[in-house]
Short mmCIF file of C-alpha atoms and ligand atoms in Angstrom, two decimals:
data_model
loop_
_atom_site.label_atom_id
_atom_site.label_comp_id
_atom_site.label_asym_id
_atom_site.label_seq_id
_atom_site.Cartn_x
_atom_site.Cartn_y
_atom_site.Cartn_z
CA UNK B 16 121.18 129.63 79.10
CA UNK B 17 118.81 127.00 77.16
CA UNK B 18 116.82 125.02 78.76
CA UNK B 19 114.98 122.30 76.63
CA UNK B 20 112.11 120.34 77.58
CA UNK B 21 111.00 117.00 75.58
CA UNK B 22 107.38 116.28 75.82
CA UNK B 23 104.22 118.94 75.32
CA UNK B 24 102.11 117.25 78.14
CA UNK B 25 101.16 117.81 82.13
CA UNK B 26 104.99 117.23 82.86
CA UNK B 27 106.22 119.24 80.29
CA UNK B 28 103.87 121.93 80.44
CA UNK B 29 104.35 122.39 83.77
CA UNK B 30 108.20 122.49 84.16
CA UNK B 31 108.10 125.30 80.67
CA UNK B 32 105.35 127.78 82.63
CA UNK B 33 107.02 127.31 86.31
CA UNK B 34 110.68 127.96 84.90
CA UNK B 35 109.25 130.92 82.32
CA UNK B 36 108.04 132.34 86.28
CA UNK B 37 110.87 131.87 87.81
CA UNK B 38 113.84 132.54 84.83
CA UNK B 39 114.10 136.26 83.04
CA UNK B 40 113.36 135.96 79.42
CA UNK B 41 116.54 138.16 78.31
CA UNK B 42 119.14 135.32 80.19
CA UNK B 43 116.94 132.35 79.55
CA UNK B 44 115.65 130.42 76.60
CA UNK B 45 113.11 127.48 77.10
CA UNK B 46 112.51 124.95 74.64
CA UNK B 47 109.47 122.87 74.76
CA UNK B 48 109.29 119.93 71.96
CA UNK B 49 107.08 117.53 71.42
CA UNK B 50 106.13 114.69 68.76
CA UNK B 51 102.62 116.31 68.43
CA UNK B 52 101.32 120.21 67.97
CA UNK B 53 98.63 119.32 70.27
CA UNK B 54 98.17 119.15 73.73
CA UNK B 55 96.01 115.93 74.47
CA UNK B 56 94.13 115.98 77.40
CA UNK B 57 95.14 112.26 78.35
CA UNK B 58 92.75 111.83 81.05
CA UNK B 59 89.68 111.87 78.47
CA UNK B 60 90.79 109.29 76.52
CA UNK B 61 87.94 106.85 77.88
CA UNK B 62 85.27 109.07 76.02
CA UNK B 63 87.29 109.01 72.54
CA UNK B 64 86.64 105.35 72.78
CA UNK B 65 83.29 105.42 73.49
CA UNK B 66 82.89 107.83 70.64
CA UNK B 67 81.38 110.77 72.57
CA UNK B 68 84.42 113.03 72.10
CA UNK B 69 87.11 113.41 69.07
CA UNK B 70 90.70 113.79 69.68
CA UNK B 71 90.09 117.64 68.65
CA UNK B 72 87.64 118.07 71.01
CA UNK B 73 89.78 117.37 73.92
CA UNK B 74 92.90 119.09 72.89
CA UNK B 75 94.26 122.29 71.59
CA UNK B 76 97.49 123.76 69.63
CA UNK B 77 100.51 124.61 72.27
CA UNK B 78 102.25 126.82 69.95
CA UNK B 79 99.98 129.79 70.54
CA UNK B 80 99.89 129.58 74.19
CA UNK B 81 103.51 128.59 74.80
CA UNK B 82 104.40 131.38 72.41
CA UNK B 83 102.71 133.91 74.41
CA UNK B 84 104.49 133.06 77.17
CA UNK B 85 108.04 133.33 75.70
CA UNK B 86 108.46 129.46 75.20
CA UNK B 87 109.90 128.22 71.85
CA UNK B 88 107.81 125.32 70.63
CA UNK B 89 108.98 122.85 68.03
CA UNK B 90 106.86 120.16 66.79
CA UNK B 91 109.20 117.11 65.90
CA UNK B 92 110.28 114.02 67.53
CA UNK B 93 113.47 113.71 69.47
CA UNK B 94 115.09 110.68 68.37
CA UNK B 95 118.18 110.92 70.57
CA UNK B 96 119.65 112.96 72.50
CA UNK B 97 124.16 113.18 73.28
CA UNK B 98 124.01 114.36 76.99
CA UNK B 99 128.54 114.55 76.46
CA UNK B 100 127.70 116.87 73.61
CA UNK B 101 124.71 118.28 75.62
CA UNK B 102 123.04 118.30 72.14
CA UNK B 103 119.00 117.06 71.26
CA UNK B 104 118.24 115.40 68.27
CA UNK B 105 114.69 115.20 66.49
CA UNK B 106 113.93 114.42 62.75
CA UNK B 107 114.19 117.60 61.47
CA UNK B 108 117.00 119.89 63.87
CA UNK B 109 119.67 119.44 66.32
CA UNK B 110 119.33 121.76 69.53
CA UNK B 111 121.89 122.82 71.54
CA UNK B 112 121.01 122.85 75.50
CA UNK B 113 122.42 123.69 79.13
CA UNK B 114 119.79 121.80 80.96
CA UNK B 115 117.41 119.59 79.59
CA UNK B 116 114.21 117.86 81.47
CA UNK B 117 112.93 114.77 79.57
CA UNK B 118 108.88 114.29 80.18
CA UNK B 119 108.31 111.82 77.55
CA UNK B 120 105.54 109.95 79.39
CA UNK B 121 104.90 106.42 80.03
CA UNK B 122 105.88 103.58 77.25
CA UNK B 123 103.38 100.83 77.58
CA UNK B 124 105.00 97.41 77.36
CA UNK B 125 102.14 95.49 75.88
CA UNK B 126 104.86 92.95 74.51
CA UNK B 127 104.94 91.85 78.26
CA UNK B 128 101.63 89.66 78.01
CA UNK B 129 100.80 87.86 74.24
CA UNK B 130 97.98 89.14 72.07
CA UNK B 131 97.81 92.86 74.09
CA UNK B 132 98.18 94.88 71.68
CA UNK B 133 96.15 96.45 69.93
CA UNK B 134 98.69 96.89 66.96
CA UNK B 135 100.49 93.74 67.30
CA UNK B 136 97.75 91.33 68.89
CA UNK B 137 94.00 91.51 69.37
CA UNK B 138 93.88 93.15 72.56
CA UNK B 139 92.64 96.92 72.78
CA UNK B 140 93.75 99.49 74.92
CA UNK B 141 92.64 103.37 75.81
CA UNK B 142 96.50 104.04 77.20
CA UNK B 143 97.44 106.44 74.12
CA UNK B 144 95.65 108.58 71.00
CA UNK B 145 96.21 106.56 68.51
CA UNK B 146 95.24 102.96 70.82
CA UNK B 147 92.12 105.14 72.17
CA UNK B 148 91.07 105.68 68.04
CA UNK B 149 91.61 101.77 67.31
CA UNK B 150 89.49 101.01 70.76
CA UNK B 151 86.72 103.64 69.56
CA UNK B 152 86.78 101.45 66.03
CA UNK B 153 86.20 98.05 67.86
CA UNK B 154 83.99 99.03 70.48
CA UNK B 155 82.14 100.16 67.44
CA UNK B 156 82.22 97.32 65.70
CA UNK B 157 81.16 95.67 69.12
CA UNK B 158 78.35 97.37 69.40
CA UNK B 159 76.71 95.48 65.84
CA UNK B 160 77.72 91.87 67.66
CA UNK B 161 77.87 92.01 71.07
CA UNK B 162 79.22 88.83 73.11
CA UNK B 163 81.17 88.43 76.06
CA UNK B 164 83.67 90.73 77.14
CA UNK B 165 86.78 90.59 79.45
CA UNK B 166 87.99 94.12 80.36
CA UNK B 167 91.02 94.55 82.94
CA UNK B 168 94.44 95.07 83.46
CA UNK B 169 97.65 93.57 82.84
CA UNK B 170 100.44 92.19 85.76
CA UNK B 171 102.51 95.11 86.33
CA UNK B 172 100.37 98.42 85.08
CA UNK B 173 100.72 101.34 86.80
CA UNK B 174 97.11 103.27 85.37
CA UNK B 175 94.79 101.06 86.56
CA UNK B 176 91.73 103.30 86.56
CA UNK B 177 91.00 103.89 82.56
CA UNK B 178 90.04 100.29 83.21
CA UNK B 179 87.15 100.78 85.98
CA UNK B 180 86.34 104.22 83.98
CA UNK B 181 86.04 101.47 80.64
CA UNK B 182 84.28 99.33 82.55
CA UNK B 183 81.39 101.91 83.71
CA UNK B 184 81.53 103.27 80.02
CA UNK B 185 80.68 100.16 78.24
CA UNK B 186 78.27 98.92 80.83
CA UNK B 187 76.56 101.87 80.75
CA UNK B 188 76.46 102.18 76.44
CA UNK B 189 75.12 98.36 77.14
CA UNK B 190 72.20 99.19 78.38
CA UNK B 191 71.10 102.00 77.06
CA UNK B 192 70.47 100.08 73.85
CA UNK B 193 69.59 96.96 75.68
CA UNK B 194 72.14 94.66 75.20
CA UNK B 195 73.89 94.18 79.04
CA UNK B 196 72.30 90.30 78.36
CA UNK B 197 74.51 89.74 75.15
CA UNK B 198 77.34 91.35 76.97
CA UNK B 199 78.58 89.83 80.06
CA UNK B 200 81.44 90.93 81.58
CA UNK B 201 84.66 90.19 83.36
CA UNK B 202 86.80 92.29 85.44
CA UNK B 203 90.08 90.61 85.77
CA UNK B 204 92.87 92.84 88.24
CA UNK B 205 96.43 91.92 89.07
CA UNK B 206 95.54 94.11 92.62
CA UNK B 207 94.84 92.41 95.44
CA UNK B 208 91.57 93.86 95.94
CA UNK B 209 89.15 96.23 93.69
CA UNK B 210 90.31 99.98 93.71
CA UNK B 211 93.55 99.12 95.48
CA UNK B 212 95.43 101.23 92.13
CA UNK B 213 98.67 100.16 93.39
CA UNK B 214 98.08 102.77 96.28
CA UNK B 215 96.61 100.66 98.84
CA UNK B 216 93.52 101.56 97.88
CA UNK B 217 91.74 104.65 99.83
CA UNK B 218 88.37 105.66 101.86
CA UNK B 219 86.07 103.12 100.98
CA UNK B 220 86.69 102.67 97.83
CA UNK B 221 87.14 98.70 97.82
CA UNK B 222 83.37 98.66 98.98
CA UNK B 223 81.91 100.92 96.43
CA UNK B 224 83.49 99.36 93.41
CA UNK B 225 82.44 95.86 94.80
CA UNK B 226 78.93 97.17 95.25
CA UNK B 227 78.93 98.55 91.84
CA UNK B 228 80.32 95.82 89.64
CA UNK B 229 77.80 92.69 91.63
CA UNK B 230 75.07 95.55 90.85
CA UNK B 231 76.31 94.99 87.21
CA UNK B 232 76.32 91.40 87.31
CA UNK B 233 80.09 91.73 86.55
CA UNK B 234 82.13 89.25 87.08
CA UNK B 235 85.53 90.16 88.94
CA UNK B 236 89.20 89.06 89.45
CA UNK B 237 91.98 90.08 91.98
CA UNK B 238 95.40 88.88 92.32
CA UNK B 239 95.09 87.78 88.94
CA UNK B 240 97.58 87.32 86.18
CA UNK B 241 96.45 87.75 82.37
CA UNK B 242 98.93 85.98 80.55
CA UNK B 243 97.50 85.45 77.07
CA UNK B 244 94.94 87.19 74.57
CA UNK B 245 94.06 85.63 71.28
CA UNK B 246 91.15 86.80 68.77
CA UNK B 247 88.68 85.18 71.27
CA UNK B 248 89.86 84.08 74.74
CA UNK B 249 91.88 85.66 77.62
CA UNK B 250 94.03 83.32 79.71
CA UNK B 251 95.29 83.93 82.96
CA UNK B 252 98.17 82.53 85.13
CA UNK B 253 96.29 79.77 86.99
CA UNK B 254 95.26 78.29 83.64
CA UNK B 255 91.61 79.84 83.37
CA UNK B 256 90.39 80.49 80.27
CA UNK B 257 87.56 83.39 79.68
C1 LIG F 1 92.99 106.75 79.74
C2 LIG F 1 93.74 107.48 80.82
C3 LIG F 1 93.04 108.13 81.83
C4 LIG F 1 93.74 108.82 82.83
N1 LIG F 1 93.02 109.47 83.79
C5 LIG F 1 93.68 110.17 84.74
C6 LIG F 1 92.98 110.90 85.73
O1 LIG F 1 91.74 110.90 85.75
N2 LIG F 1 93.70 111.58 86.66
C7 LIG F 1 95.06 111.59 86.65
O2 LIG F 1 95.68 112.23 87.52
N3 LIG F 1 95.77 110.92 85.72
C8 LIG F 1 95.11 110.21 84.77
N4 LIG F 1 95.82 109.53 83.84
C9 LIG F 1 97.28 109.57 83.87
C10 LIG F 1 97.78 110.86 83.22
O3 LIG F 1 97.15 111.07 81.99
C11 LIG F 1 99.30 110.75 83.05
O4 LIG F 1 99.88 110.59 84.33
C12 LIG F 1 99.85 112.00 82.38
O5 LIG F 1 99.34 112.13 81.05
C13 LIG F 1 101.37 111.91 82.35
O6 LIG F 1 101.84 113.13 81.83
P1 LIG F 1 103.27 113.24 81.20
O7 LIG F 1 103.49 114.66 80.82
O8 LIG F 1 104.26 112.62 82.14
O9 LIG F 1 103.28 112.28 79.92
P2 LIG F 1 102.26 112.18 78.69
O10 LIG F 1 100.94 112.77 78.97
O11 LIG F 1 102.33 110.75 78.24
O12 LIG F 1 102.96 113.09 77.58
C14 LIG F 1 104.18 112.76 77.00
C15 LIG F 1 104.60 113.90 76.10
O13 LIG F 1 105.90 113.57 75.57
C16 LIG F 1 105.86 113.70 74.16
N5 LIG F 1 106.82 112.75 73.61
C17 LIG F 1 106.96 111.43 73.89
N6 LIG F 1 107.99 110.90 73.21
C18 LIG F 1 108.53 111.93 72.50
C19 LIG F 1 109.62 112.02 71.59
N7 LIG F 1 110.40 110.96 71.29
N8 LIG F 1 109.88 113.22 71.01
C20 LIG F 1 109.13 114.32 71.31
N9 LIG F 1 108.08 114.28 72.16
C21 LIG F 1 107.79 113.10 72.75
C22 LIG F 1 104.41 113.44 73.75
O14 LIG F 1 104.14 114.02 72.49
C23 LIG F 1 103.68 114.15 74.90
O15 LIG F 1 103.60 115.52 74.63
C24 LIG F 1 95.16 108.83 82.83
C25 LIG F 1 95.86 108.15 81.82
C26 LIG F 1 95.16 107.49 80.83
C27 LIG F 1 95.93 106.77 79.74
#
């Protein structure tokens, strides 16, 4: 039996070690593939872009520690897959499997709202490596000519806290070297209320982030709809410009 598993992150990761438990090696292959060697840890992204941590320092090779374990790794991207021919295929092989768990991730669909980018519009985002990088290069670049900023989320997002964790970030970087004045900010949410993170919120959470951002003299959003970002302004669905 051959079980393959697309994606070398917390999804993937965890089906390849629970199945390696539960599945004798001698009856049971497992496949893990993935479009990078490393494992990233996602959740630090927010600290590549502020420059305090490199993509290196918050990752590690999987082929060592899946190998250890009796998990093939293959580092290649799966560019489609024939579920009729049960068959995977990536750049460089074709895999034969009996079961196959796809854990691919999230696609961001920054084409939904105009300018988001960062690769196709000016908008910056922390959601992935290679977006975190870019980010790291702007905020940098920031940082020599600081004006007003406009940090949130778009209608529809489902990760709504690298935003807040941004937000904290920047403010924080801000005035450390003295420049919150040259810097104001706004918070702009599709939620209905601050820290709601499309969970209803929880404890009192709403309160605390409130709290926080008038302590920061940040300006803040809910309900709202960005529906536009070009090289200097953010518009949102009632027509405001920032
Ligand atoms: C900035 C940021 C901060 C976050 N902070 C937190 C937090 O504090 N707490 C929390 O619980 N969650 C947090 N999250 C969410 C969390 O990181 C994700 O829920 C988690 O990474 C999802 O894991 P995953 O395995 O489903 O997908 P991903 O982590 O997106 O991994 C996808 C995997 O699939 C592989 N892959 C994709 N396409 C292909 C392909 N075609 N071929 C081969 N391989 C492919 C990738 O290489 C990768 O290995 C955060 C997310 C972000 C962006």
């Amino acid at each position: 039996m051959h079980i393959v598993i697309i994606g070398g992150s917390f999804g993937g990761l965890n089906v390849a070690y629970d199945l390696r438990r539960l599945l004798p090696r001698k009856n049971h292959k497992i496949t893990v593939i993935a479009k990078e060697p490393r494992f990233i840890f996602i959740p630090s992204l927010p600290w590549v872009t502020m420059g305090s941590k490199t993509i290196d320092e918050i990752s590690f090779e999987l082929k060592g520690p899946l190998n250890s374990k009796g998990i093939d790794f293959v580092a290649s991207t799966v560019s489609s897959i024939d579920p009729g021919a049960s068959q995977v295929f990536t750049t460089t092989e074709t895999f034969d499997y009996d079961y196959l768990v796809v854990a691919t991730g999230h696609r961001s669909a920054n084409e939904a709202v105009p300018g988001l980018g960062p690769f196709d519009g000016p908008g910056h985002s922390l959601m992935s490596p290679a977006e975190a990088e870019e980010a790291r290069d702007a905020w940098t670049a920031f940082l020599e000519n600081p004006g007003p900023m406009v940090i949130g989320c778009a209608p529809g997002a489902s990760c709504l806290g690298p935003a807040y964790e941004f937000l904290f970030e920047a403010h924080h970087a801000l005035k450390q070297r003295k420049l919150c004045h040259k810097a104001p900010m706004t918070f702009i949410t599709p939620e209905p209320f601050l820290g709601h993170f499309g969970v209803g919120g929880f404890g009192a959470i709403r309160q605390f982030l409130e709290a926080e951002l008038e302590d920061r003299d940040t300006r803040y959003l809910t309900s709202t709809a960005i529906t536009k970002i070009t090289e200097d302004s953010v518009e949102t669905a009632d027509g405001s410009v920032f």
